[in-house]
Structure formats: C-alpha cells, structure tokens
Tab-separated table of C-alpha atoms and ligand atoms in Angstrom:
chain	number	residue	atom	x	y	z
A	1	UNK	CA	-57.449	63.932	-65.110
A	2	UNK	CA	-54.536	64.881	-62.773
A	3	UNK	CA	-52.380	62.247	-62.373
A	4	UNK	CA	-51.018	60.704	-59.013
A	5	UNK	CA	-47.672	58.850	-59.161
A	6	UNK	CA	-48.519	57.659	-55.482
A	7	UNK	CA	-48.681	54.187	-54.906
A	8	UNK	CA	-48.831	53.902	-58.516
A	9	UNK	CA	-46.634	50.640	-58.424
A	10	UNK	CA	-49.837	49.260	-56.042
A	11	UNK	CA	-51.654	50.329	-58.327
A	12	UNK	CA	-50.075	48.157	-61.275
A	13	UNK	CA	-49.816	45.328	-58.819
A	14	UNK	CA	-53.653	45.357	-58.074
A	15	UNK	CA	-54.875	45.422	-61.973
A	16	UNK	CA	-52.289	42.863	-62.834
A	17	UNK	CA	-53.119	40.770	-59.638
A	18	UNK	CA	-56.623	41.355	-59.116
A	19	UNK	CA	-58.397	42.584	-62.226
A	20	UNK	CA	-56.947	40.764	-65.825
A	21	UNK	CA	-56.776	37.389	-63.840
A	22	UNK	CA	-60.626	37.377	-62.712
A	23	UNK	CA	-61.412	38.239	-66.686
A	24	UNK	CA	-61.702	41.509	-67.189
A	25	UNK	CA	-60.735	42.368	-70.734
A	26	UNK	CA	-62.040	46.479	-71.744
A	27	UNK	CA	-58.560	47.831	-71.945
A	28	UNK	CA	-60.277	51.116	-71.009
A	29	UNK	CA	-61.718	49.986	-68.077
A	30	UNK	CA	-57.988	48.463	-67.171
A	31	UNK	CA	-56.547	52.385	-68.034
A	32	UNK	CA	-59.221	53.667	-65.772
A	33	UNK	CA	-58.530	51.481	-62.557
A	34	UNK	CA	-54.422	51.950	-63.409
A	35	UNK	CA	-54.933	55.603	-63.589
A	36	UNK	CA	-57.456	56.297	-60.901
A	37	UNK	CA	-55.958	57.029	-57.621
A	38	UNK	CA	-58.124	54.622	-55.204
A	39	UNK	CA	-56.470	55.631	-52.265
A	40	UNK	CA	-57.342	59.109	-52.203
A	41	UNK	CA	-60.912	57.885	-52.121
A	42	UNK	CA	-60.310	56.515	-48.188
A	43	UNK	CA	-59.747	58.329	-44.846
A	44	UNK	CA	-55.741	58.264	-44.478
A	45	UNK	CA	-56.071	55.314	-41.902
A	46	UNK	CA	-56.920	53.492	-44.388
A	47	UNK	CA	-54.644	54.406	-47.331
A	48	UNK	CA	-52.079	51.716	-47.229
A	49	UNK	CA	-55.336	49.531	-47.670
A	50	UNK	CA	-56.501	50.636	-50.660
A	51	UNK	CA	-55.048	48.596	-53.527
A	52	UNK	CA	-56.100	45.432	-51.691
A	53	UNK	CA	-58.225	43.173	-52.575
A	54	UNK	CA	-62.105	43.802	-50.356
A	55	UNK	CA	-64.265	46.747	-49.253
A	56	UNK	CA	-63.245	49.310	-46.937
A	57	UNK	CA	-64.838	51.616	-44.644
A	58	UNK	CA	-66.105	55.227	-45.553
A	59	UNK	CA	-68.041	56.059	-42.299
A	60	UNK	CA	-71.674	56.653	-42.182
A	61	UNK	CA	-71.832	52.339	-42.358
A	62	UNK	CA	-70.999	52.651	-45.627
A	63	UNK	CA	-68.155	51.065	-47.730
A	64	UNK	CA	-66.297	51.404	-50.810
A	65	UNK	CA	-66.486	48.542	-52.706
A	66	UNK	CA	-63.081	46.151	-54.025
A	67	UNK	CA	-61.597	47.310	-56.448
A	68	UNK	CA	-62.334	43.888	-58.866
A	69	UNK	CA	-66.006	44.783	-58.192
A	70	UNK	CA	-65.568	48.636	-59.793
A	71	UNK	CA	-64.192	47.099	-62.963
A	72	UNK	CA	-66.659	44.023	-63.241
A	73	UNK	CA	-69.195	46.620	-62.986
A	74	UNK	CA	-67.662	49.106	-65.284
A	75	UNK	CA	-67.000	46.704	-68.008
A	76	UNK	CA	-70.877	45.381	-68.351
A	77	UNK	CA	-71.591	49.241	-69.161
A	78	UNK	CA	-69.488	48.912	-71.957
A	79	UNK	CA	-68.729	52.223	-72.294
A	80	UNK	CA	-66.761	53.608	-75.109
A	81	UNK	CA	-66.904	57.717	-73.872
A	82	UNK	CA	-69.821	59.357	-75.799
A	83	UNK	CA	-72.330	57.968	-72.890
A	84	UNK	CA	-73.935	59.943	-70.242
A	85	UNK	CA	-74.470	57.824	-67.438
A	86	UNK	CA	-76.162	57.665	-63.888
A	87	UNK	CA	-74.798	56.268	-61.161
A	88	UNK	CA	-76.550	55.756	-57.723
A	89	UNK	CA	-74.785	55.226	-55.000
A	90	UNK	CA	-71.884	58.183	-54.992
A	91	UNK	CA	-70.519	56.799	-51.659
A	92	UNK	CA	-66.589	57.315	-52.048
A	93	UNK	CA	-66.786	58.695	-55.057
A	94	UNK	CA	-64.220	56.040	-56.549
A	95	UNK	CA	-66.408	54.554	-58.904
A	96	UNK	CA	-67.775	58.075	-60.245
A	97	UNK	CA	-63.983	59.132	-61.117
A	98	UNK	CA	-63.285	55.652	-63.006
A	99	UNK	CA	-66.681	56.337	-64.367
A	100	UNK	CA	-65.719	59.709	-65.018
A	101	UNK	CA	-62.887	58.841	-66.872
A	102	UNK	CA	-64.342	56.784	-69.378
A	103	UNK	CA	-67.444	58.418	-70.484
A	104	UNK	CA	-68.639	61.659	-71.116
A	105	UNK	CA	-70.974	62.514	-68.280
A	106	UNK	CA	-71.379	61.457	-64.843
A	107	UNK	CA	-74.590	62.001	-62.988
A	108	UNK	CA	-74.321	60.363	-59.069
A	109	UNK	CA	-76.860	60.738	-56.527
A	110	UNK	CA	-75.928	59.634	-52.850
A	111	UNK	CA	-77.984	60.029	-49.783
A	112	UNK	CA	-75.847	60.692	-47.340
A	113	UNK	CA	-74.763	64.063	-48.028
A	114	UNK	CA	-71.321	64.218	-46.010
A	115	UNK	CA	-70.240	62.003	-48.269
A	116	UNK	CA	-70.947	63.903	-51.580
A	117	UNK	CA	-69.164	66.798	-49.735
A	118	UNK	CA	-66.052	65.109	-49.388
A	119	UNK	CA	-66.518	63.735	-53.104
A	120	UNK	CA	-66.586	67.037	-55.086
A	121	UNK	CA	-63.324	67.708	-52.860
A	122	UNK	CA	-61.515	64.624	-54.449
A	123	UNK	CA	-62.358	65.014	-57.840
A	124	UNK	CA	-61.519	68.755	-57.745
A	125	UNK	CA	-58.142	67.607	-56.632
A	126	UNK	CA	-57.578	65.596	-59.744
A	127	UNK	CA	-59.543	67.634	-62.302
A	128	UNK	CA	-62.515	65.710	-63.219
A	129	UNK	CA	-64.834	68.084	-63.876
A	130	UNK	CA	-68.031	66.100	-65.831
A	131	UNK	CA	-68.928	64.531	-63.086
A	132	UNK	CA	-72.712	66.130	-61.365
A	133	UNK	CA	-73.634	64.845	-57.983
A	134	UNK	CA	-76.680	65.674	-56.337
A	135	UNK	CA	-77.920	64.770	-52.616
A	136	UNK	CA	-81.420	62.448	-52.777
A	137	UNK	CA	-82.877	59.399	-53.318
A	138	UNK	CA	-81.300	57.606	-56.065
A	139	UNK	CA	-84.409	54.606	-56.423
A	140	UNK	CA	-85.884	57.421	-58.097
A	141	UNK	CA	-83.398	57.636	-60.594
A	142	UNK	CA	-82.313	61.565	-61.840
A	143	UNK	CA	-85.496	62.210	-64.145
A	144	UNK	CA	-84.034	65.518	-65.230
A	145	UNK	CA	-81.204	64.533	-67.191
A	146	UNK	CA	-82.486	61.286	-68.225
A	147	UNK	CA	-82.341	59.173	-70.419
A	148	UNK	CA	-79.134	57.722	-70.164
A	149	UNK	CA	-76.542	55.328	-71.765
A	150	UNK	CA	-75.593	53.737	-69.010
A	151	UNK	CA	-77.015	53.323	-65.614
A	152	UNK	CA	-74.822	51.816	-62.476
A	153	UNK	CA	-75.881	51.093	-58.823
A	154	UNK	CA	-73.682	50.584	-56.246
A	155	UNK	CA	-76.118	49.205	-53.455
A	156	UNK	CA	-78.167	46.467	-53.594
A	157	UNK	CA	-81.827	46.349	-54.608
A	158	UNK	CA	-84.812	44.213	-53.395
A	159	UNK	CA	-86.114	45.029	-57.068
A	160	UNK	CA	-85.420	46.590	-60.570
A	161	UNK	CA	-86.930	50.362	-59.544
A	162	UNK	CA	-89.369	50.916	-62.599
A	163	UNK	CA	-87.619	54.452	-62.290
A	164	UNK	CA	-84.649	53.538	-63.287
A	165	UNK	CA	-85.864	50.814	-66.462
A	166	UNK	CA	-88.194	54.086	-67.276
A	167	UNK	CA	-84.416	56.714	-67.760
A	168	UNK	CA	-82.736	53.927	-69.289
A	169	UNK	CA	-81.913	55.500	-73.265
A	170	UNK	CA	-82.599	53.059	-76.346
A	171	UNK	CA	-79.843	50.885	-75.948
A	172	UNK	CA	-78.516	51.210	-72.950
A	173	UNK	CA	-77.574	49.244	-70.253
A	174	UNK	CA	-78.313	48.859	-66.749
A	175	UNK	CA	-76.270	47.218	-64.252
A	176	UNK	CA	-77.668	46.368	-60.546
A	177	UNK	CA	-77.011	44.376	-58.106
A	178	UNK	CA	-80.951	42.753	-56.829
A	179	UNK	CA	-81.560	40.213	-53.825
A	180	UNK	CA	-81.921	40.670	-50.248
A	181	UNK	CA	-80.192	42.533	-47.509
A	182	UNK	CA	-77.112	39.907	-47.514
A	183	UNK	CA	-76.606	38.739	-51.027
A	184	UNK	CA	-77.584	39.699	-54.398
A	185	UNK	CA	-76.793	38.783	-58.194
A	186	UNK	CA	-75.725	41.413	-59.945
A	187	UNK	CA	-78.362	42.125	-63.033
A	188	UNK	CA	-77.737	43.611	-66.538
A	189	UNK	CA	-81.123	45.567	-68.199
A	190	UNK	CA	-80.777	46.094	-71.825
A	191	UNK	CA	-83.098	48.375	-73.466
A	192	UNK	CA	-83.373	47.853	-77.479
A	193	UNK	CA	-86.524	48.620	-79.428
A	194	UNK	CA	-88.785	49.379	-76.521
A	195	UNK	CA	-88.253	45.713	-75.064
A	196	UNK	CA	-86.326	45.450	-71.473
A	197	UNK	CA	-83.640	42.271	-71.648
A	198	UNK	CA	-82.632	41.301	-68.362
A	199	UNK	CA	-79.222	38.909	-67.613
A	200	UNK	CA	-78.030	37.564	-64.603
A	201	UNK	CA	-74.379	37.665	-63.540
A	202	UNK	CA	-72.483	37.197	-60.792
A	203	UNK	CA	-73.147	36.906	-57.026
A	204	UNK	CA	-72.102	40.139	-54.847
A	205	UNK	CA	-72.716	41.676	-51.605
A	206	UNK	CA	-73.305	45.210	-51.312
A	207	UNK	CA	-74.925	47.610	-48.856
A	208	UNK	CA	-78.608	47.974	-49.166
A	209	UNK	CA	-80.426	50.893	-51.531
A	210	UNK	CA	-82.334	52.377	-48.554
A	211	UNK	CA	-85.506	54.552	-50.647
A	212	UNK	CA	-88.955	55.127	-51.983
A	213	UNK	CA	-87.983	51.956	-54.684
A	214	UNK	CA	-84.964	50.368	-52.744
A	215	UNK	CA	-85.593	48.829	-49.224
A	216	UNK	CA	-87.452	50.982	-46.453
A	217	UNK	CA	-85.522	52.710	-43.241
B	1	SAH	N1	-69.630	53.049	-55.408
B	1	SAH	C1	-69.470	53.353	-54.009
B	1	SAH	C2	-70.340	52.435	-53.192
B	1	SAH	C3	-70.640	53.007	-51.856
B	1	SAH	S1	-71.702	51.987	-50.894
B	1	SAH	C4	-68.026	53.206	-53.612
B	1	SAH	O1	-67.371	52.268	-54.096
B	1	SAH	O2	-67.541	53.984	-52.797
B	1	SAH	C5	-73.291	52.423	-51.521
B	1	SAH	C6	-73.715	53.845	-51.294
B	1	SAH	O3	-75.095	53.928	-51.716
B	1	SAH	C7	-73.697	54.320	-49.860
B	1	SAH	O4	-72.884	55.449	-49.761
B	1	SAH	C8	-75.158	54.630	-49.542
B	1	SAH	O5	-75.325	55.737	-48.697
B	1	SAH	C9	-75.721	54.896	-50.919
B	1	SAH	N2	-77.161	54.739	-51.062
B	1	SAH	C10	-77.982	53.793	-50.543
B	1	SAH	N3	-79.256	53.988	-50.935
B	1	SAH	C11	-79.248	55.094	-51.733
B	1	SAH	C12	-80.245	55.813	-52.454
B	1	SAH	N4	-81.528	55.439	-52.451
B	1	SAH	N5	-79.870	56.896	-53.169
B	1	SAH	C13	-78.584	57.294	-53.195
B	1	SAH	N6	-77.590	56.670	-52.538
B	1	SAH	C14	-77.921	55.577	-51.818
C-alpha cells in the first residue's frame, strides 16, 4: 500500500485514543487502522472529521462507520493474511482497504453502485490491488468465489442469511451485526467440522442490509 503522511499524527491520536483503550489487542489490526488513510475515504467536507470518534456521511443515506467499530470488527476475523474474505457492505470502501491490508483477498459487494465507483478510485490511489468489488445483492453472499475464511458485514441483518453460513470455509468466521432496523448485536459464526457456532458480542447500530435475505425495500 501507498502510504499517506496526511493527518498521520490524527491518525496516531485516534488508535492510541480510540482503539487500544476500548481493548483491541491484534497488533495487525492496530498497523492496519495506523496505516490506512481514513480520510481519503470521505467527501473533502468532511475530511477534518475523519479520525474522530462516530460515523460519517457518504451520501446515498449511507455512512461510514467509526473507526473503533472497523477494528472491533476486524479483530473477531482474526485474520493473519493467507484468508480470502467477503465483505458485504463496500460502502466507503474504508473497511475493504484495512481489510485489504491484512489478508490476502478481498471480495466486497455493495448495492449502490456510485459508491463502488468512487471505491476502486481510492484504492487505485494507494495501490491496493487484491481487493474485487462487484455491484449486487450482498444477502446472497458471492457464490462464485466462495468459500471463504472470513466473512464481514457492514449493515445490519434481521437474520443470519443461510447464504452466507452456506460460503463460510471450514473454519472460518463470520461476523454480523443481527437485530432490527435500530439496534443490533453484533454476531460471530464459526464453522468447524460441519457444525455452525454462533457468539454474541457487542451492541451496534448500523444501516440496514436492504435484499433478497436482509430486510425488504
Ligand atoms: N463498511 C462500510 C459501511 C457502509 S454502510 C463503511 O464503513 O464505509 C453499509 C453499506 O451496506 C451501505 O453502503 C449500503 O448501501 C450497503 N448495503 C446494504 N444492503 C446491502 C446488500 N444487500 N448488498 C450489498 N450492500 C448492501
């Protein structure tokens, strides 16, 4: 990846601030969020914003989520960089370049396909190149390149989508944030002999996963 001295010291300031305090530990995942330019992720109104600590806007009612949410997330993939992994939910893009930089495939599917456009712009500009986004309905999961390692969605689900359980590799983990359109508890699917192992985690708020096994539009 290219790096970006730009706002790096903001950058610091919002792992050391933000991230290590609240618990997380994968000094990977820490790299990944200290390297990652968030702010090129945002329209330029919003770039002084970026290292704080909430969602912004992206347009299209969607947001990019805070930056202690991305490495929460990250961190129950447990990725160590052999994985291929599927995330749903492109949106900004941010979390598919932190992703990006920590495994060895990225596979992101986003509905709204102005935002995908301005995605493979940004991570042209800083030379991530094994990250594939595709345009579609992400509840479906991306059956052609499945199964995968690691599986992350970004919007929140009324259910598990049998889908996604069904490209899930031996072993691997899927991280998802289920409840209704307000609030949801972010869920961890582990796959290991067959069997599905589900976990319950943390409370979150995301945007809802509008599709054939998300919530209806
Ligand atoms: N990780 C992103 C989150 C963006 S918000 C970021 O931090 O920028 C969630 C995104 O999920 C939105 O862009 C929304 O359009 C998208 N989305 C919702 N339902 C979807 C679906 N079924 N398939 C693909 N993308 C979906």
């Amino acid at each position: 990846m290219i790096r970006v001295a730009q706002w790096k010291y903001e950058r610091e300031r919002m792992v050391k601030e933000q991230i290590i305090p609240r618990g997380v530990e994968d000094v990977r995942v820490i790299e990944a969020m200290t390297a990652v330019p968030r702010h090129l992720f945002v329209d330029t109104s919003y770039q002084h914003q970026a290292y704080n600590d909430y969602p912004l806007p992206i347009g299209h009612g969607q947001t990019i989520s805070q930056p202690y949410m991305v490495a929460a997330m990250t961190e129950l993939l447990e990725l160590k960089g052999t994985e291929k992994v599927l995330e749903i939910g492109t949106g900004s893009g941010y979390q598919t370049a932190i992703l990006a930089f920590l495994c060895d495939r990225v596979y992101s599917i986003e509905r709204i396909s102005a935002l995908t456009t301005q995605v493979r712009q940004t991570l042209k500009r800083l030379g991530l190149k094994n990250a594939n986004l595709m345009v579609g309905d992400g509840s479906i999961g991306w059956a052609e390149y499945a199964p995968y390692d690691g599986i992350i969605v970004t919007a929140g689900a009324p259910e598990i989508p049998n889908a996604l359980i069904a490209q899930l590799a031996e072993k691997g983990r899927l991280v998802i944030p289920v409840g209704d359109e307000f609030s949801q508890i972010l869920n961890v699917v582990k796959k290991h002999k067959g069997r599905i192992y589900r976990q319950e985690h943390f409370g979150c708020t995301f945007v809802p996963l509008v599709g054939k096994e998300g919530w209806d539009k």
